[in-house]
PDB file of C-alpha atoms in Angstrom:
ATOM      1  CA  MET A   1      -1.438  -2.899  16.001  1.00 85.00           C
ATOM      2  CA  GLN A   2      -4.434  -2.132  13.806  1.00 93.00           C
ATOM      3  CA  PRO A   3      -5.257   1.378  12.577  1.00 96.00           C
ATOM      4  CA  THR A   4      -8.482   2.932  13.815  1.00 95.00           C
ATOM      5  CA  GLN A   5      -9.252   4.389  10.391  1.00 95.00           C
ATOM      6  CA  VAL A   6      -8.170   3.692   6.808  1.00 96.00           C
ATOM      7  CA  GLU A   7      -9.260   5.938   3.974  1.00 96.00           C
ATOM      8  CA  LEU A   8      -8.215   7.182   0.562  1.00 97.00           C
ATOM      9  CA  CYS A   9      -7.232  10.830   0.268  1.00 95.00           C
ATOM     10  CA  GLU A  10      -5.632  13.269  -2.156  1.00 93.00           C
ATOM     11  CA  ASN A  11      -7.751  11.987  -5.070  1.00 94.00           C
ATOM     12  CA  ALA A  12      -6.922   8.380  -4.097  1.00 96.00           C
ATOM     13  CA  THR A  13      -3.195   8.977  -4.599  1.00 97.00           C
ATOM     14  CA  ALA A  14      -2.552   8.283  -0.910  1.00 97.00           C
ATOM     15  CA  LEU A  15      -3.814   6.039   1.850  1.00 97.00           C
ATOM     16  CA  ALA A  16      -4.444   7.743   5.195  1.00 96.00           C
ATOM     17  CA  LEU A  17      -3.921   5.433   8.166  1.00 96.00           C
ATOM     18  CA  THR A  18      -4.864   6.619  11.640  1.00 96.00           C
ATOM     19  CA  TRP A  19      -3.003   4.797  14.394  1.00 94.00           C
ATOM     20  CA  PRO A  20      -4.036   4.937  18.069  1.00 94.00           C
ATOM     21  CA  ASP A  21      -0.525   5.877  19.216  1.00 93.00           C
ATOM     22  CA  CYS A  22       0.722   8.293  16.545  1.00 88.00           C
ATOM     23  CA  GLY A  23      -2.180   9.825  14.656  1.00 91.00           C
ATOM     24  CA  THR A  24      -2.681   9.852  10.913  1.00 94.00           C
ATOM     25  CA  ARG A  25       0.077   8.957   8.470  1.00 94.00           C
ATOM     26  CA  LEU A  26      -0.118   9.063   4.683  1.00 95.00           C
ATOM     27  CA  VAL A  27       1.380   6.493   2.341  1.00 96.00           C
ATOM     28  CA  GLY A  28       1.457   7.380  -1.348  1.00 96.00           C
ATOM     29  CA  ALA A  29      -0.056   5.116  -3.988  1.00 97.00           C
ATOM     30  CA  GLU A  30       3.303   4.873  -5.772  1.00 96.00           C
ATOM     31  CA  THR A  31       5.043   3.776  -2.559  1.00 96.00           C
ATOM     32  CA  LEU A  32       2.346   1.182  -1.927  1.00 97.00           C
ATOM     33  CA  ARG A  33       2.440  -0.130  -5.490  1.00 97.00           C
ATOM     34  CA  ARG A  34       6.235  -0.425  -5.528  1.00 95.00           C
ATOM     35  CA  ALA A  35       6.165  -2.159  -2.128  1.00 95.00           C
ATOM     36  CA  SER A  36       3.727  -4.892  -3.177  1.00 96.00           C
ATOM     37  CA  ARG A  37       4.729  -8.286  -1.830  1.00 93.00           C
ATOM     38  CA  ALA A  38       2.884 -10.196  -4.544  1.00 93.00           C
ATOM     39  CA  ALA A  39       5.003 -13.045  -5.936  1.00 93.00           C
ATOM     40  CA  GLY A  40       5.222 -11.522  -9.423  1.00 91.00           C
ATOM     41  CA  GLU A  41       6.365  -8.198  -8.015  1.00 93.00           C
ATOM     42  CA  ILE A  42       9.018  -9.789  -5.822  1.00 93.00           C
ATOM     43  CA  ARG A  43      10.299 -11.729  -8.837  1.00 95.00           C
ATOM     44  CA  ARG A  44      10.399  -8.542 -10.920  1.00 93.00           C
ATOM     45  CA  ARG A  45      12.506  -6.821  -8.232  1.00 92.00           C
ATOM     46  CA  VAL A  46      14.866  -9.811  -7.899  1.00 95.00           C
ATOM     47  CA  GLU A  47      15.362  -9.843 -11.665  1.00 96.00           C
ATOM     48  CA  GLY A  48      16.059  -6.107 -11.619  1.00 95.00           C
ATOM     49  CA  ILE A  49      13.168  -5.201 -13.899  1.00 95.00           C
ATOM     50  CA  GLU A  50      12.121  -1.587 -13.376  1.00 93.00           C
ATOM     51  CA  LEU A  51       8.440  -0.971 -12.707  1.00 93.00           C
ATOM     52  CA  ALA A  52       7.006   1.697 -15.011  1.00 93.00           C
ATOM     53  CA  LEU A  53       4.033   3.376 -13.369  1.00 96.00           C
ATOM     54  CA  PRO A  54       1.540   5.710 -14.994  1.00 96.00           C
ATOM     55  CA  PRO A  55       1.678   9.313 -13.775  1.00 94.00           C
ATOM     56  CA  ASP A  56      -1.966   9.165 -12.678  1.00 95.00           C
ATOM     57  CA  LEU A  57      -1.559   6.016 -10.537  1.00 97.00           C
ATOM     58  CA  HIS A  58      -4.066   5.795  -7.712  1.00 97.00           C
ATOM     59  CA  VAL A  59      -5.636   3.259  -5.388  1.00 97.00           C
ATOM     60  CA  ALA A  60      -8.904   2.203  -7.002  1.00 97.00           C
ATOM     61  CA  ALA A  61     -10.274   0.162  -4.087  1.00 97.00           C
ATOM     62  CA  ILE A  62      -9.497  -1.256  -0.661  1.00 97.00           C
ATOM     63  CA  GLU A  63     -10.669  -4.693   0.471  1.00 97.00           C
ATOM     64  CA  PRO A  64     -10.334  -5.787   4.121  1.00 96.00           C
ATOM     65  CA  ILE A  65      -8.608  -9.139   4.654  1.00 96.00           C
ATOM     66  CA  GLY A  66      -9.763 -10.403   8.051  1.00 94.00           C
ATOM     67  CA  ASN A  67      -8.550  -8.250  10.926  1.00 93.00           C
ATOM     68  CA  TYR A  68      -4.927  -8.233   9.862  1.00 96.00           C
ATOM     69  CA  ALA A  69      -4.583  -6.656   6.409  1.00 97.00           C
ATOM     70  CA  VAL A  70      -6.041  -4.984   3.340  1.00 97.00           C
ATOM     71  CA  ARG A  71      -5.834  -5.854  -0.321  1.00 97.00           C
ATOM     72  CA  LEU A  72      -5.280  -2.840  -2.534  1.00 97.00           C
ATOM     73  CA  PHE A  73      -6.473  -2.470  -6.104  1.00 97.00           C
ATOM     74  CA  PHE A  74      -4.478  -0.024  -8.227  1.00 97.00           C
ATOM     75  CA  SER A  75      -5.467   1.901 -11.341  1.00 97.00           C
ATOM     76  CA  ASP A  76      -2.741   0.114 -13.354  1.00 97.00           C
ATOM     77  CA  GLY A  77      -4.600  -3.191 -12.827  1.00 96.00           C
ATOM     78  CA  HIS A  78      -2.394  -4.588 -10.056  1.00 96.00           C
ATOM     79  CA  ASP A  79      -4.529  -6.266  -7.389  1.00 95.00           C
ATOM     80  CA  ARG A  80      -2.425  -9.118  -6.011  1.00 92.00           C
ATOM     81  CA  GLY A  81      -0.738  -7.575  -2.992  1.00 86.00           C
ATOM     82  CA  ILE A  82      -1.917  -8.068   0.576  1.00 95.00           C
ATOM     83  CA  TYR A  83      -0.710  -5.404   2.974  1.00 97.00           C
ATOM     84  CA  PRO A  84      -0.698  -6.489   6.644  1.00 97.00           C
ATOM     85  CA  TRP A  85      -1.130  -3.696   9.195  1.00 97.00           C
ATOM     86  CA  SER A  86       2.435  -4.151  10.417  1.00 96.00           C
ATOM     87  CA  TYR A  87       3.774  -3.694   6.879  1.00 97.00           C
ATOM     88  CA  LEU A  88       1.625  -0.609   6.289  1.00 96.00           C
ATOM     89  CA  ARG A  89       2.899   0.828   9.561  1.00 95.00           C
ATOM     90  CA  GLU A  90       6.476   0.219   8.413  1.00 95.00           C
ATOM     91  CA  LEU A  91       5.795   1.913   5.062  1.00 95.00           C
ATOM     92  CA  ALA A  92       4.069   4.847   6.770  1.00 93.00           C
ATOM     93  CA  GLU A  93       7.060   5.414   9.035  1.00 91.00           C
ATOM     94  CA  GLN A  94       9.347   5.554   5.986  1.00 90.00           C
ATOM     95  CA  GLU A  95       7.277   8.178   4.141  1.00 82.00           C
ATOM     96  CA  PRO A  96       8.509  11.759   4.403  1.00 74.00           C
ATOM     97  CA  VAL A  97       6.312  13.903   6.627  1.00 65.00           C
TER      98      VAL A  97
END
């Protein structure tokens, strides 16, 4: 399922996703950054290397990838992760309300 609206909010520290069946859900920039499925990030997690994030981390830009995903650009320079709608939905459901 694809969201009907995707926008940055809270000074770009969260992504607001509006879903047709459950309304708007927020996913924090830190959650999104830590959940990146980029190869380098997966390797870092497997090797047990802790990710140090700046306190002012935010999403700098959003790029659509076809009809199935977005690529997120973060203020710490990370821009390799592609976030399919299904994965964003999963992350949104895990965020505290």
